[in-house]
Tab-separated table of C-alpha atoms in Angstrom:
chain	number	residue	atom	x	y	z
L	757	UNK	CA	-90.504	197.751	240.013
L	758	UNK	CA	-90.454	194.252	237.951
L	759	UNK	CA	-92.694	192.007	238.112
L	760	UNK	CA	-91.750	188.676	237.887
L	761	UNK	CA	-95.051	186.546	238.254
L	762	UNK	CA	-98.318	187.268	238.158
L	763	UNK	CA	-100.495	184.121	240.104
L	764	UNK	CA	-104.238	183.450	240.081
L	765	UNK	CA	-104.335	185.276	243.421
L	766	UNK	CA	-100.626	187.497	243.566
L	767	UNK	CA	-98.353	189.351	241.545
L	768	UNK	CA	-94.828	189.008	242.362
L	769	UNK	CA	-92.206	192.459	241.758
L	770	UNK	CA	-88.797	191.955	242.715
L	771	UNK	CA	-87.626	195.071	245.033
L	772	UNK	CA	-83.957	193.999	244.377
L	773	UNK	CA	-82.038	190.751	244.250
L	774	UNK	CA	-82.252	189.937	247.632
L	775	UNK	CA	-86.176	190.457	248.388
L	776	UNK	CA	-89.851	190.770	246.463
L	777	UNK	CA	-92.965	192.501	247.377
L	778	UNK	CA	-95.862	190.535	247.223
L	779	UNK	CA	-98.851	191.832	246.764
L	780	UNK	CA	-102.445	189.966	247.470
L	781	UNK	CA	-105.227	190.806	244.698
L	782	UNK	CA	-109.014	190.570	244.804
L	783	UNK	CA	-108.923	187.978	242.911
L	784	UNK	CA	-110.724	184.320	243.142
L	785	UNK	CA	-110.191	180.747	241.686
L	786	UNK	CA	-111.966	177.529	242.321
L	787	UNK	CA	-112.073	174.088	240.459
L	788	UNK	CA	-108.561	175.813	238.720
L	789	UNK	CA	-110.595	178.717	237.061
L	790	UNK	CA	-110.044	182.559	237.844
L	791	UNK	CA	-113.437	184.016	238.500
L	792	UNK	CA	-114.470	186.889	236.732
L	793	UNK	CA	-115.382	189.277	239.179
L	794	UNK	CA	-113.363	189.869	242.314
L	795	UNK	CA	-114.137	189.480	246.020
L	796	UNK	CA	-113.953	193.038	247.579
L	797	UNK	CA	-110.765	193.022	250.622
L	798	UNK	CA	-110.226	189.799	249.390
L	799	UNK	CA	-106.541	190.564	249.315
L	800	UNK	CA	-106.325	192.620	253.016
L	801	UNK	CA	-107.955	189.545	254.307
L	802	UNK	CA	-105.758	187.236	253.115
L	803	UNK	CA	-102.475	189.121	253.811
L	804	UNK	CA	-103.501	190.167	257.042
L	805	UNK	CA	-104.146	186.305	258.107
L	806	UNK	CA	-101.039	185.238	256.745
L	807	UNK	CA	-99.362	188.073	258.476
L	808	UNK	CA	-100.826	187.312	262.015
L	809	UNK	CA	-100.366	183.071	261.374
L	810	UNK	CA	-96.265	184.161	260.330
L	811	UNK	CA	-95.675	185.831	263.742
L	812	UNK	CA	-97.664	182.904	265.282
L	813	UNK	CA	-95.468	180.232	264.672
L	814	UNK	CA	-92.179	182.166	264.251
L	815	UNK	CA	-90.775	180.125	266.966
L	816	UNK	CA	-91.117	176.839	265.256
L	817	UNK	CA	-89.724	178.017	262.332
L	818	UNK	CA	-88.443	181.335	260.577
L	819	UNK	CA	-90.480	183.089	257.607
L	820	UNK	CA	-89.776	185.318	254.841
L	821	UNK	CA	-91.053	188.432	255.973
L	822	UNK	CA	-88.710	191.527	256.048
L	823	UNK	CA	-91.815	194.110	256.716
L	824	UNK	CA	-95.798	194.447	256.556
L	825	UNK	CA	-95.623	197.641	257.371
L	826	UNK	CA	-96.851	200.575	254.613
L	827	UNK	CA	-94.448	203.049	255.599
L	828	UNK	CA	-91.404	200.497	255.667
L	829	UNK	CA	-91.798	199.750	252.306
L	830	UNK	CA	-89.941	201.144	249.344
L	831	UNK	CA	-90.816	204.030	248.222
L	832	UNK	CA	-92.370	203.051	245.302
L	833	UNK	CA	-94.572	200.637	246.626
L	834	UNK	CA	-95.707	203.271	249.035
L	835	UNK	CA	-99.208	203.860	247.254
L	836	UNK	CA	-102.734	203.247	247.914
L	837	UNK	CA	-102.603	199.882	245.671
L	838	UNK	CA	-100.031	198.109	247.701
L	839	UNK	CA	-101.352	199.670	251.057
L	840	UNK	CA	-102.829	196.383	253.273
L	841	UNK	CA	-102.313	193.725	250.965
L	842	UNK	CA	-98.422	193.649	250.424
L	843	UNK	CA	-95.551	192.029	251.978
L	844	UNK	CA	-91.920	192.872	251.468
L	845	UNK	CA	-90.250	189.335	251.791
L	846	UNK	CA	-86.632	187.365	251.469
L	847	UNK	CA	-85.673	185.969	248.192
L	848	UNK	CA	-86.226	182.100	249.368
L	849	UNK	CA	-84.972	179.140	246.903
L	850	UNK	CA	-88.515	177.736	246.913
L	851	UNK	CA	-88.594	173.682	247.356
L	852	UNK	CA	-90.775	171.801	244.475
L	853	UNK	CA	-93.134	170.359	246.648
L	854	UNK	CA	-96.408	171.448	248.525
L	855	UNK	CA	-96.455	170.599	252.411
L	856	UNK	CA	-100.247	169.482	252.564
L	857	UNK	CA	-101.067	168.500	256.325
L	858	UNK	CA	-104.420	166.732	256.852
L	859	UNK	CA	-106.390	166.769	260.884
L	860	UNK	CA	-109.334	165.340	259.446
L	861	UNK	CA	-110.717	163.238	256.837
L	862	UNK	CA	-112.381	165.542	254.001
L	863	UNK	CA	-111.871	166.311	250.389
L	864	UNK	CA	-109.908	164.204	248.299
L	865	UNK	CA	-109.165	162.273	251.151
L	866	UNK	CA	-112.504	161.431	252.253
L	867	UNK	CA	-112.582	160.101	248.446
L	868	UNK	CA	-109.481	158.080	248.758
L	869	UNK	CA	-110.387	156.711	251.669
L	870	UNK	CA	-113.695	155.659	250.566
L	871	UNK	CA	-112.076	153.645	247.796
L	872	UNK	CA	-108.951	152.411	248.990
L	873	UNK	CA	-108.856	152.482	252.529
L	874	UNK	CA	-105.816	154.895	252.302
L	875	UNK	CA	-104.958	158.553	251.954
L	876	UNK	CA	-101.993	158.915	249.516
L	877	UNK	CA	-100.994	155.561	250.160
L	878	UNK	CA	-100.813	155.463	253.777
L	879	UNK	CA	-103.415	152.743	255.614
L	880	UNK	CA	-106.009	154.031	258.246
L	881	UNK	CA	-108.265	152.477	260.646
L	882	UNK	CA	-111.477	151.333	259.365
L	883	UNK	CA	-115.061	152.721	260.078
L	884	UNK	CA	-113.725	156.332	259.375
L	885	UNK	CA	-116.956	158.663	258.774
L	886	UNK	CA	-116.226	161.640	256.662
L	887	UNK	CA	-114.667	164.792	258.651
L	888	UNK	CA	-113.936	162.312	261.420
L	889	UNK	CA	-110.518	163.587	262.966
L	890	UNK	CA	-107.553	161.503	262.241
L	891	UNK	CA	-105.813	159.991	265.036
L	892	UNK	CA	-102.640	162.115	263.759
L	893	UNK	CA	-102.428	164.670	261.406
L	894	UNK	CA	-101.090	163.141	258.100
L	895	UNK	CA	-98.296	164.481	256.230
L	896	UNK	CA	-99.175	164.306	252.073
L	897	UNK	CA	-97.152	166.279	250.052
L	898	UNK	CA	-97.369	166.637	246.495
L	899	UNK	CA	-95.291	167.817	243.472
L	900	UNK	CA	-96.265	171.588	242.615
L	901	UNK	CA	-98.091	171.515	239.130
L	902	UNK	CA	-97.771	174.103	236.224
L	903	UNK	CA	-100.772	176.506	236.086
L	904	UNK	CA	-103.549	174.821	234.466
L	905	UNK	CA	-102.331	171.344	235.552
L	906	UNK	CA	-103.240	169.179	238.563
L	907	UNK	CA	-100.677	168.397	241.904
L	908	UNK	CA	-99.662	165.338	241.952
L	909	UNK	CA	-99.999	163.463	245.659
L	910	UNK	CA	-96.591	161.606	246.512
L	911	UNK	CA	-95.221	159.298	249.139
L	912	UNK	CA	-93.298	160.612	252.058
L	913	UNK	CA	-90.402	158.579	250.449
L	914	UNK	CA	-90.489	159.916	247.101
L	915	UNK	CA	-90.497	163.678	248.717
L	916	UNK	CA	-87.273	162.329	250.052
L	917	UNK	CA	-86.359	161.372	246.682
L	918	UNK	CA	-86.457	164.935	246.029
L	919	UNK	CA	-85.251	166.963	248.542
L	920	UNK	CA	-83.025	164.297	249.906
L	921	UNK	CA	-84.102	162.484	253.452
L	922	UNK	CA	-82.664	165.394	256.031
L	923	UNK	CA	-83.921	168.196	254.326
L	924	UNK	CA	-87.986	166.242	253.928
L	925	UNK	CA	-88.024	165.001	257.588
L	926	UNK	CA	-87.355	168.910	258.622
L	927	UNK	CA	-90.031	169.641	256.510
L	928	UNK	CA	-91.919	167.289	257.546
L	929	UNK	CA	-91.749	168.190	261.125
L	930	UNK	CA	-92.603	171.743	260.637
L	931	UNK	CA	-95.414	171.333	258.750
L	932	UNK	CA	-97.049	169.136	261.444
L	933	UNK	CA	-95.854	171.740	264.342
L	934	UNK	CA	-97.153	174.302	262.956
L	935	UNK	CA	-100.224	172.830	261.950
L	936	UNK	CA	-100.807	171.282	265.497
L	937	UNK	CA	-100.283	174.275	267.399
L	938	UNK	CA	-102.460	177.024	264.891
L	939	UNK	CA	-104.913	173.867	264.599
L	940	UNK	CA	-105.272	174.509	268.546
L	941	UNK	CA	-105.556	178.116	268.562
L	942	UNK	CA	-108.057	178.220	266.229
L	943	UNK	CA	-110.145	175.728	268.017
L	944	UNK	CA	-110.022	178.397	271.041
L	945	UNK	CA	-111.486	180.587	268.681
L	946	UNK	CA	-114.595	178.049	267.463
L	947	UNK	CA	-112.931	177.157	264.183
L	948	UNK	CA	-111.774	173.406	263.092
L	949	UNK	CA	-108.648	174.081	260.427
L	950	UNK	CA	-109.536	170.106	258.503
L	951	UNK	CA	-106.303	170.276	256.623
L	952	UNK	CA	-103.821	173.013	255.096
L	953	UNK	CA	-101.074	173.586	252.627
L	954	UNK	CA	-97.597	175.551	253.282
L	955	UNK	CA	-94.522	176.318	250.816
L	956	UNK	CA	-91.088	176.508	252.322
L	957	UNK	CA	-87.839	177.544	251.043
L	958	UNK	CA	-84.323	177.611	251.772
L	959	UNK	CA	-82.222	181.256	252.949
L	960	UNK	CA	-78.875	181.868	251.506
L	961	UNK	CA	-77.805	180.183	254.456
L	962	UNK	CA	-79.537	176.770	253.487
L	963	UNK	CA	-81.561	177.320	256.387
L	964	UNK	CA	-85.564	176.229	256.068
L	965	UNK	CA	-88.413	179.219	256.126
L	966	UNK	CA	-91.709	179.461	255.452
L	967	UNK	CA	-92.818	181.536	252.926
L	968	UNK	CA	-95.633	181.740	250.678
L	969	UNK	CA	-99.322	182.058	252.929
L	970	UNK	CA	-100.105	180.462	255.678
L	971	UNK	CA	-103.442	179.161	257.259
L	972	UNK	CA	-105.642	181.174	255.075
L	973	UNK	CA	-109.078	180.150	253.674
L	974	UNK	CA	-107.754	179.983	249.989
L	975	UNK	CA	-104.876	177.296	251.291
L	976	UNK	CA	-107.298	176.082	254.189
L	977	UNK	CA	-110.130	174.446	255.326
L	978	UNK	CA	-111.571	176.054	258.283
L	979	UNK	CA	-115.011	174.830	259.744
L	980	UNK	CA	-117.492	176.095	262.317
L	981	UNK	CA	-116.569	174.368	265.690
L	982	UNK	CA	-120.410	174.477	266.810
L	983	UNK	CA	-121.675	173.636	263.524
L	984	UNK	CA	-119.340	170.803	263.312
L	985	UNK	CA	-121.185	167.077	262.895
L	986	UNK	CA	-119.091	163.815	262.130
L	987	UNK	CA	-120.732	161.965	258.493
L	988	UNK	CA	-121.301	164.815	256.457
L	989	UNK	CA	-119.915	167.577	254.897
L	990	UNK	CA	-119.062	170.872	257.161
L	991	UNK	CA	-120.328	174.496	256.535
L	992	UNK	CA	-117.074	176.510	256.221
L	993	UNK	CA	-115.388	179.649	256.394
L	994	UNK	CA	-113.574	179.206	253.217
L	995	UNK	CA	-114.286	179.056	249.631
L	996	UNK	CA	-115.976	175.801	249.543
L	997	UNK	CA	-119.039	177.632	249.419
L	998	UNK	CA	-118.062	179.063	245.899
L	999	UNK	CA	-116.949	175.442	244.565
L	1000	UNK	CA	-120.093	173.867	246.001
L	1001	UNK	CA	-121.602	177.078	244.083
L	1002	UNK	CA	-120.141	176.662	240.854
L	1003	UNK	CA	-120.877	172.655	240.576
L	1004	UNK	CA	-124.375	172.856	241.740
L	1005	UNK	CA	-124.742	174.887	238.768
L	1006	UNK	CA	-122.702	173.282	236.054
L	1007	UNK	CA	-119.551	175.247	236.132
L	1008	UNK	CA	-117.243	172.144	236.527
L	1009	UNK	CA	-115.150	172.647	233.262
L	1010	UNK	CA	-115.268	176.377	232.654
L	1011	UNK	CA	-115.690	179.808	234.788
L	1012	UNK	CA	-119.373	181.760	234.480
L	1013	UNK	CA	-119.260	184.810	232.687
L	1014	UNK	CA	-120.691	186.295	235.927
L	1015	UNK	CA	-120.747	185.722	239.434
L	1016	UNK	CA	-124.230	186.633	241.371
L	1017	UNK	CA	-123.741	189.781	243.493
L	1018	UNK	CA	-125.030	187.332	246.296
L	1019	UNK	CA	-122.190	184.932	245.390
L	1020	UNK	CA	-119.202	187.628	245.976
L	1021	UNK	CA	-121.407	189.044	248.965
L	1022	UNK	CA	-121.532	185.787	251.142
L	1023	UNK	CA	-117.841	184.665	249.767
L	1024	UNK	CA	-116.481	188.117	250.758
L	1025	UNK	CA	-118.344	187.851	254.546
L	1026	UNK	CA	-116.898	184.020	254.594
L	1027	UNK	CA	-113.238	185.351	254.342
L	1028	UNK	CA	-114.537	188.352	256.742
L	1029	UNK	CA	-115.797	186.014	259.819
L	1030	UNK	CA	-112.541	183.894	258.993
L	1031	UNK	CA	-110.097	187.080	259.581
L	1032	UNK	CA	-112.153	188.556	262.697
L	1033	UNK	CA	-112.486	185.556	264.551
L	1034	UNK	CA	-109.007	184.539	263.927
L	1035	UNK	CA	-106.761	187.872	264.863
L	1036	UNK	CA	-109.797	188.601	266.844
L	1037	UNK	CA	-109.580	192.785	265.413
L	1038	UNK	CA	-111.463	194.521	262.254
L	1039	UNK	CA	-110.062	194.829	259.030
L	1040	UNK	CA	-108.650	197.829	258.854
């Protein structure tokens, strides 16, 4: 049982040297800063999101996953800590660049836009309001940064640049599939996904898979369909409400030393409604 990484969010132990278990903590970070206390389930949530959102989209393209299951797992991973939160995956050949997909004008993009008329480069209408939906979803990948450093957004042609023209179009295309057709479930369910992030990798066949998460509120932004209003910002079911927290109170450049009970208690029923309304059970 080695682990090989341990992330702001999961730790990484290789099972063997075809597959890893990867296993979902409690822990938080916003504005690039690990929080000091954790967000109870945090890490259930999370994996069981990812877990439904895999077997979701498994027809556009293949994932990682080799079991969820508890009692599939090795044996040594069959414990109480891994139990929920844990994924036994494929060793993937990870590609160097994050496959953000946009649906609506927000964020850094909202920013961009406001001063530039563009989003990573790429022209839009005029007269956009902020979280206006985008007459496409937008493709905007960026290089993957060390810890502590920022992503860099790059050009559709310089992500071909990197992984060479075939192998970025295919990438390309899944992102945007999969994003259109989760975008749509979840609108079913009364929740606007604004934009996302997804990782992919290559099999030992060469083949593309996504790994990684997928549609969850840490690499999400999901928004309440009936509290949704074009030319402002959107209450969300993500952790926007903890960065919105943590600037309105000066905590730009560094973590607190504490977070307010009432702080992990609305974050943790944020990520709650999010998992509920989106596999539609209880956490378990």
């Amino acid at each position: 049982m080695k682990k090989i990484s341990s992330g702001k969010v999961r730790d990484i132990y290789e099972v063997d040297e075809n597959s890893l278990m990867i296993v979902v903590s409690d822990r938080i970070s916003a504005l690039d800063f690990i929080m000091p206390e954790d967000i109870p389930d945090k890490g259930k949530i999370l994996n069981g999101i990812s877990a439904f959102w895999f077997d979701y989209v498994k027809d556009i393209v293949p994932n990682h996953i080799i079991s969820t299951d508890y009692n599939e797992f090795p044996e040594e991973f069959r414990t109480e800590e891994f139990k929920g939160r844990s994924m036994w995956v494929k060793k993937l050949k990870m590609l160097p660049v994050e496959c953000i997909v946009r649906g609506y004008i927000t964020g850094s993009g909202w920013a961009d836009y406001q001063k530039t008329g563009t989003i990573c480069g790429m022209a839009l209408p005029e007269g956009l309001q902020e979280s206006q939906k985008l007459p496409e979803p937008m493709f905007t990948p960026s290089t993957k940064a060390e810890y502590g450093d920022h992503d860099e957004n790059i050009s559709f042609e310089r992500c071909c640049e990197i992984l060479g023209t075939e192998l970025a179009t295919k990438v390309k295309d899944a992102t945007i599939g999969v994003y259109k057709k989760c975008a749509d479930y979840a609108l079913e369910k009364g929740i606007i996904i604004a934009d996302t992030k997804f990782e992919f990798g290559l099999d030992e066949n060469g083949e593309l898979v996504l790994g990684d998460e997928v549609l969850t509120p840490d690499s999400s932004r999901f928004w309440a369909l009936d509290k949704y209003e074009v030319g402002r910002g959107q209450d969300s079911f993500d952790k926007q409400y903890l960065r919105d927290w943590l600037k309105a109170n000066g905590y730009t450049d560094h973590a607190p030393e504490v977070l307010p009970e009432d702080v992990v208690t609305t974050t943790r029923n944020k990520y709650l409604e999010a998992y509920r309304t989106i596999t539609g059970t209880e956490l378990a």
